[in-house]
Amino acid sequence: VNNLDTTTGMASGNSRIGIRGARDVGQGLKASFQLEGSVAVDNGNNGGDNFNFDRDNYVGLEGNFGGLKFGNLETIFKNYGDEVGFLGLSSGTFMSSSGILRRPGFGTSNASRFHERRANSIQYESPTWGGVQFGVQYATEEAKSNAKQSKKTLSLGVKYDLGPVYVSLAHEIHNDYQGGTSNVPTALKNAADGNSSDNATQLGVAYRISKQHKVGFDAIKKY
């Protein structure tokens, strides 16, 4: 009656193509850029008829002060704290750890997910001292969502990466993303023009047994 059937398909959310470059501009400074987009190898596009640069895209400047990037970027929270993955990946596959650790267990909206790339980002990473490095990133909308809301992301973290040991602590704040409201039934939603603040703190620990193998641990608290 229900005409149930089986099908075989291929999902490839992590194939990508792009270009990047860098050039010394004097006085110990190096300018860089990257343009990168996802490619579905099963049908040759990234979900539409045209190719888009939908991944990390930026211009940057590096020097003794550290590194500064402007563009569409993965957050410090993700890059520093994300240690548990499947075949080296933590998103884009049906085995994604991000779907379990970094979003609520209900609803389908990504507004409450702490694993998203952010447009209009300014990101700074410090030099490394004895394996220790810190980073901070700020992203905002180019225009307000409405008269009372203006989506903003603050992402920051510190990591120790030396030899086989890796330890990180990261924190991220989402202002006016309405993460909880967007994932509950309509009858339970708050006012659409209300303000919100969603937060997450993450601890990542890893021990590298070899170049190909490591033991990792992630702990995260969202509130």
mmCIF file of C-alpha atoms in Angstrom:
data_model
loop_
_atom_site.group_PDB
_atom_site.id
_atom_site.type_symbol
_atom_site.label_atom_id
_atom_site.label_comp_id
_atom_site.label_asym_id
_atom_site.label_seq_id
_atom_site.Cartn_x
_atom_site.Cartn_y
_atom_site.Cartn_z
ATOM 1 C CA VAL A 1 0.000 0.000 0.000
ATOM 2 C CA ASN A 2 2.810 2.418 0.904
ATOM 3 C CA ASN A 3 4.947 1.366 -2.083
ATOM 4 C CA LEU A 4 8.042 0.957 0.083
ATOM 5 C CA ASP A 5 11.276 0.426 -1.806
ATOM 6 C CA THR A 6 15.030 0.640 -1.365
ATOM 7 C CA THR A 7 17.560 2.887 -3.029
ATOM 8 C CA THR A 8 21.306 3.247 -3.220
ATOM 9 C CA GLY A 9 22.972 6.651 -3.254
ATOM 10 C CA MET A 10 26.191 8.452 -2.505
ATOM 11 C CA ALA A 11 26.621 11.391 -0.142
ATOM 12 C CA SER A 12 29.746 13.516 -0.434
ATOM 13 C CA GLY A 13 29.568 16.670 1.622
ATOM 14 C CA ASN A 14 33.293 17.249 2.047
ATOM 15 C CA SER A 15 34.712 17.272 -1.489
ATOM 16 C CA ARG A 16 35.880 20.756 -2.371
ATOM 17 C CA ILE A 17 37.876 22.740 -4.876
ATOM 18 C CA GLY A 18 39.489 26.149 -4.624
ATOM 19 C CA ILE A 19 42.481 28.410 -5.022
ATOM 20 C CA ARG A 20 44.713 30.140 -2.503
ATOM 21 C CA GLY A 21 47.766 32.340 -2.675
ATOM 22 C CA ALA A 22 50.209 34.347 -0.591
ATOM 23 C CA ARG A 23 52.809 37.036 -1.203
ATOM 24 C CA ASP A 24 55.452 38.773 0.901
ATOM 25 C CA VAL A 25 54.656 42.471 1.089
ATOM 26 C CA GLY A 26 57.699 43.588 3.052
ATOM 27 C CA GLN A 27 58.575 44.381 6.654
ATOM 28 C CA GLY A 28 57.951 40.776 7.675
ATOM 29 C CA LEU A 29 54.348 40.787 6.449
ATOM 30 C CA LYS A 30 52.638 38.265 4.177
ATOM 31 C CA ALA A 31 49.291 38.842 2.456
ATOM 32 C CA SER A 32 47.123 35.836 1.616
ATOM 33 C CA PHE A 33 43.743 34.886 0.163
ATOM 34 C CA GLN A 34 41.567 31.810 -0.355
ATOM 35 C CA LEU A 35 38.469 30.997 -2.414
ATOM 36 C CA GLU A 36 36.949 27.560 -1.832
ATOM 37 C CA GLY A 37 33.684 25.844 -2.669
ATOM 38 C CA SER A 38 32.098 22.444 -2.103
ATOM 39 C CA VAL A 39 31.586 20.004 -4.975
ATOM 40 C CA ALA A 40 29.227 17.030 -4.948
ATOM 41 C CA VAL A 41 31.180 14.459 -6.930
ATOM 42 C CA ASP A 42 28.041 12.412 -7.625
ATOM 43 C CA ASN A 43 26.365 15.170 -9.660
ATOM 44 C CA GLY A 44 29.100 17.765 -10.192
ATOM 45 C CA ASN A 45 27.578 20.695 -8.348
ATOM 46 C CA ASN A 46 27.101 21.949 -4.819
ATOM 47 C CA GLY A 47 23.328 21.708 -4.595
ATOM 48 C CA GLY A 48 22.415 24.016 -7.448
ATOM 49 C CA ASP A 49 23.066 24.645 -11.106
ATOM 50 C CA ASN A 50 26.031 26.962 -10.485
ATOM 51 C CA PHE A 51 29.241 26.551 -8.518
ATOM 52 C CA ASN A 52 29.525 28.786 -5.451
ATOM 53 C CA PHE A 53 32.423 29.637 -3.176
ATOM 54 C CA ASP A 54 30.528 28.585 -0.052
ATOM 55 C CA ARG A 55 33.349 27.444 2.242
ATOM 56 C CA ASP A 56 36.236 29.380 3.853
ATOM 57 C CA ASN A 57 36.875 32.491 1.756
ATOM 58 C CA TYR A 58 39.082 35.301 3.040
ATOM 59 C CA VAL A 59 41.841 37.827 2.636
ATOM 60 C CA GLY A 60 44.462 37.906 5.360
ATOM 61 C CA LEU A 61 47.663 39.380 6.700
ATOM 62 C CA GLU A 62 50.316 37.529 8.713
ATOM 63 C CA GLY A 63 53.341 38.759 10.597
ATOM 64 C CA ASN A 64 55.136 38.737 13.942
ATOM 65 C CA PHE A 65 51.878 39.943 15.509
ATOM 66 C CA GLY A 66 50.048 36.757 14.438
ATOM 67 C CA GLY A 67 47.411 36.380 11.728
ATOM 68 C CA LEU A 68 44.373 38.436 10.755
ATOM 69 C CA LYS A 69 41.625 37.251 8.361
ATOM 70 C CA PHE A 70 38.492 38.873 6.931
ATOM 71 C CA GLY A 71 35.755 36.870 5.205
ATOM 72 C CA ASN A 72 33.514 33.813 5.483
ATOM 73 C CA LEU A 73 35.240 31.609 8.066
ATOM 74 C CA GLU A 74 34.845 28.604 10.314
ATOM 75 C CA THR A 75 34.788 29.712 13.919
ATOM 76 C CA ILE A 76 37.573 29.532 16.477
ATOM 77 C CA PHE A 77 35.178 27.426 18.571
ATOM 78 C CA LYS A 78 35.046 24.767 15.854
ATOM 79 C CA ASN A 79 38.694 24.835 14.829
ATOM 80 C CA TYR A 80 40.117 24.753 18.356
ATOM 81 C CA GLY A 81 37.644 22.561 20.197
ATOM 82 C CA ASP A 82 36.593 19.984 17.622
ATOM 83 C CA GLU A 83 38.640 16.817 18.196
ATOM 84 C CA VAL A 84 36.201 13.934 17.711
ATOM 85 C CA GLY A 85 35.367 13.028 14.117
ATOM 86 C CA PHE A 86 34.694 10.197 11.696
ATOM 87 C CA LEU A 87 37.518 9.484 9.218
ATOM 88 C CA GLY A 88 39.016 12.822 10.190
ATOM 89 C CA LEU A 89 35.758 14.748 9.641
ATOM 90 C CA SER A 90 33.245 16.043 12.143
ATOM 91 C CA SER A 91 30.604 17.424 9.772
ATOM 92 C CA GLY A 92 29.169 16.761 6.328
ATOM 93 C CA THR A 93 28.721 13.002 6.743
ATOM 94 C CA PHE A 94 25.977 10.799 8.150
ATOM 95 C CA MET A 95 28.368 9.967 11.017
ATOM 96 C CA SER A 96 28.894 13.618 11.986
ATOM 97 C CA SER A 97 29.726 14.205 15.630
ATOM 98 C CA SER A 98 28.572 17.823 15.228
ATOM 99 C CA GLY A 99 24.957 16.698 14.878
ATOM 100 C CA ILE A 100 25.184 15.124 18.336
ATOM 101 C CA LEU A 101 27.490 17.473 20.247
ATOM 102 C CA ARG A 102 26.878 20.925 18.811
ATOM 103 C CA ARG A 103 23.155 21.283 18.296
ATOM 104 C CA PRO A 104 20.076 20.502 20.440
ATOM 105 C CA GLY A 105 18.470 17.103 20.226
ATOM 106 C CA PHE A 106 15.239 18.519 18.808
ATOM 107 C CA GLY A 107 14.185 20.665 15.869
ATOM 108 C CA THR A 108 15.840 21.124 12.487
ATOM 109 C CA SER A 109 16.988 24.746 12.485
ATOM 110 C CA ASN A 110 20.739 25.412 12.536
ATOM 111 C CA ALA A 111 20.204 28.673 14.418
ATOM 112 C CA SER A 112 21.260 26.956 17.652
ATOM 113 C CA ARG A 113 24.115 24.966 16.133
ATOM 114 C CA PHE A 114 27.666 25.749 17.265
ATOM 115 C CA HIS A 115 29.363 24.344 14.191
ATOM 116 C CA GLU A 116 28.608 26.903 11.487
ATOM 117 C CA ARG A 117 30.775 29.020 9.231
ATOM 118 C CA ARG A 118 30.167 32.748 9.793
ATOM 119 C CA ALA A 119 30.059 35.418 7.104
ATOM 120 C CA ASN A 120 31.353 38.958 7.695
ATOM 121 C CA SER A 121 33.979 37.633 10.110
ATOM 122 C CA ILE A 122 37.070 39.282 11.521
ATOM 123 C CA GLN A 123 39.395 36.630 12.972
ATOM 124 C CA TYR A 124 42.684 37.037 14.834
ATOM 125 C CA GLU A 125 45.100 34.287 15.890
ATOM 126 C CA SER A 126 48.120 34.997 18.025
ATOM 127 C CA PRO A 127 51.674 33.758 17.485
ATOM 128 C CA THR A 128 52.463 30.430 19.160
ATOM 129 C CA TRP A 129 54.453 30.489 22.389
ATOM 130 C CA GLY A 130 55.656 27.083 23.599
ATOM 131 C CA GLY A 131 52.753 25.341 21.916
ATOM 132 C CA VAL A 132 50.149 27.811 23.248
ATOM 133 C CA GLN A 133 48.014 29.928 20.890
ATOM 134 C CA PHE A 134 44.788 31.889 21.291
ATOM 135 C CA GLY A 135 42.250 33.165 18.796
ATOM 136 C CA VAL A 136 39.207 35.428 18.705
ATOM 137 C CA GLN A 137 36.571 35.963 16.010
ATOM 138 C CA TYR A 138 33.702 38.409 15.643
ATOM 139 C CA ALA A 139 30.956 38.211 13.013
ATOM 140 C CA THR A 140 27.889 40.360 12.429
ATOM 141 C CA GLU A 141 25.070 40.871 9.986
ATOM 142 C CA GLU A 142 25.463 43.640 7.417
ATOM 143 C CA ALA A 143 21.924 44.749 8.294
ATOM 144 C CA LYS A 144 19.715 44.160 11.323
ATOM 145 C CA SER A 145 17.236 41.268 11.273
ATOM 146 C CA ASN A 146 14.597 43.724 12.465
ATOM 147 C CA ALA A 147 14.311 46.822 14.623
ATOM 148 C CA LYS A 148 15.362 44.996 17.808
ATOM 149 C CA GLN A 149 17.615 42.167 16.605
ATOM 150 C CA SER A 150 21.119 42.171 15.176
ATOM 151 C CA LYS A 151 22.750 38.753 14.867
ATOM 152 C CA LYS A 152 26.299 38.671 16.196
ATOM 153 C CA THR A 153 28.773 35.876 16.956
ATOM 154 C CA LEU A 154 31.736 36.059 19.322
ATOM 155 C CA SER A 155 34.002 33.008 19.223
ATOM 156 C CA LEU A 156 37.234 32.632 21.187
ATOM 157 C CA GLY A 157 39.569 29.934 22.399
ATOM 158 C CA VAL A 158 43.012 28.901 23.556
ATOM 159 C CA LYS A 159 44.897 25.726 22.669
ATOM 160 C CA TYR A 160 48.063 23.858 23.602
ATOM 161 C CA ASP A 161 49.508 21.817 20.744
ATOM 162 C CA LEU A 162 52.967 20.350 21.284
ATOM 163 C CA GLY A 163 54.192 16.840 20.581
ATOM 164 C CA PRO A 164 51.527 14.185 21.003
ATOM 165 C CA VAL A 165 49.369 16.261 23.371
ATOM 166 C CA TYR A 166 46.572 18.636 22.354
ATOM 167 C CA VAL A 167 44.314 20.502 24.798
ATOM 168 C CA SER A 168 41.877 23.310 23.982
ATOM 169 C CA LEU A 169 39.204 25.405 25.648
ATOM 170 C CA ALA A 170 36.761 27.429 23.537
ATOM 171 C CA HIS A 171 33.655 29.538 24.081
ATOM 172 C CA GLU A 172 31.084 30.976 21.666
ATOM 173 C CA ILE A 173 28.201 33.436 22.079
ATOM 174 C CA HIS A 174 25.292 33.853 19.636
ATOM 175 C CA ASN A 175 23.278 37.042 20.056
ATOM 176 C CA ASP A 176 19.751 37.231 18.580
ATOM 177 C CA TYR A 177 19.918 33.940 16.655
ATOM 178 C CA GLN A 178 16.788 32.727 18.502
ATOM 179 C CA GLY A 179 18.305 29.235 18.723
ATOM 180 C CA GLY A 180 15.744 27.799 21.115
ATOM 181 C CA THR A 181 12.679 29.499 19.658
ATOM 182 C CA SER A 182 13.472 28.424 16.106
ATOM 183 C CA ASN A 183 13.499 24.744 17.116
ATOM 184 C CA VAL A 184 10.285 24.420 19.119
ATOM 185 C CA PRO A 185 6.637 24.178 17.972
ATOM 186 C CA THR A 186 4.944 27.462 17.049
ATOM 187 C CA ALA A 187 2.821 27.462 20.197
ATOM 188 C CA LEU A 188 5.965 27.514 22.358
ATOM 189 C CA LYS A 189 7.893 30.191 20.449
ATOM 190 C CA ASN A 190 8.766 33.508 22.061
ATOM 191 C CA ALA A 191 8.086 36.846 20.389
ATOM 192 C CA ALA A 192 9.778 36.993 16.994
ATOM 193 C CA ASP A 193 11.380 40.358 17.787
ATOM 194 C CA GLY A 194 12.745 39.367 21.209
ATOM 195 C CA ASN A 195 16.439 39.243 22.024
ATOM 196 C CA SER A 196 18.362 36.082 22.813
ATOM 197 C CA SER A 197 21.806 34.903 23.855
ATOM 198 C CA ASP A 198 22.950 31.301 23.294
ATOM 199 C CA ASN A 199 26.289 30.164 24.711
ATOM 200 C CA ALA A 200 28.501 27.096 24.502
ATOM 201 C CA THR A 201 31.761 26.112 26.177
ATOM 202 C CA GLN A 202 33.893 23.275 24.871
ATOM 203 C CA LEU A 203 36.903 21.295 26.101
ATOM 204 C CA GLY A 204 38.913 19.256 23.610
ATOM 205 C CA VAL A 205 41.685 16.782 24.452
ATOM 206 C CA ALA A 206 43.664 14.557 22.116
ATOM 207 C CA TYR A 207 46.697 12.283 22.267
ATOM 208 C CA ARG A 208 48.372 11.413 18.978
ATOM 209 C CA ILE A 209 49.507 7.813 18.930
ATOM 210 C CA SER A 210 50.923 8.195 15.404
ATOM 211 C CA LYS A 211 50.463 10.411 12.331
ATOM 212 C CA GLN A 212 47.365 8.397 11.396
ATOM 213 C CA HIS A 213 45.921 7.609 14.828
ATOM 214 C CA LYS A 214 44.878 9.581 17.872
ATOM 215 C CA VAL A 215 42.624 9.292 20.892
ATOM 216 C CA GLY A 216 40.289 12.270 21.289
ATOM 217 C CA PHE A 217 37.754 13.587 23.777
ATOM 218 C CA ASP A 218 35.204 16.412 23.477
ATOM 219 C CA ALA A 219 33.047 17.845 26.256
ATOM 220 C CA ILE A 220 30.570 20.618 25.538
ATOM 221 C CA LYS A 221 27.977 22.550 27.516
ATOM 222 C CA LYS A 222 25.315 24.686 25.793
ATOM 223 C CA TYR A 223 23.147 27.162 27.660
#
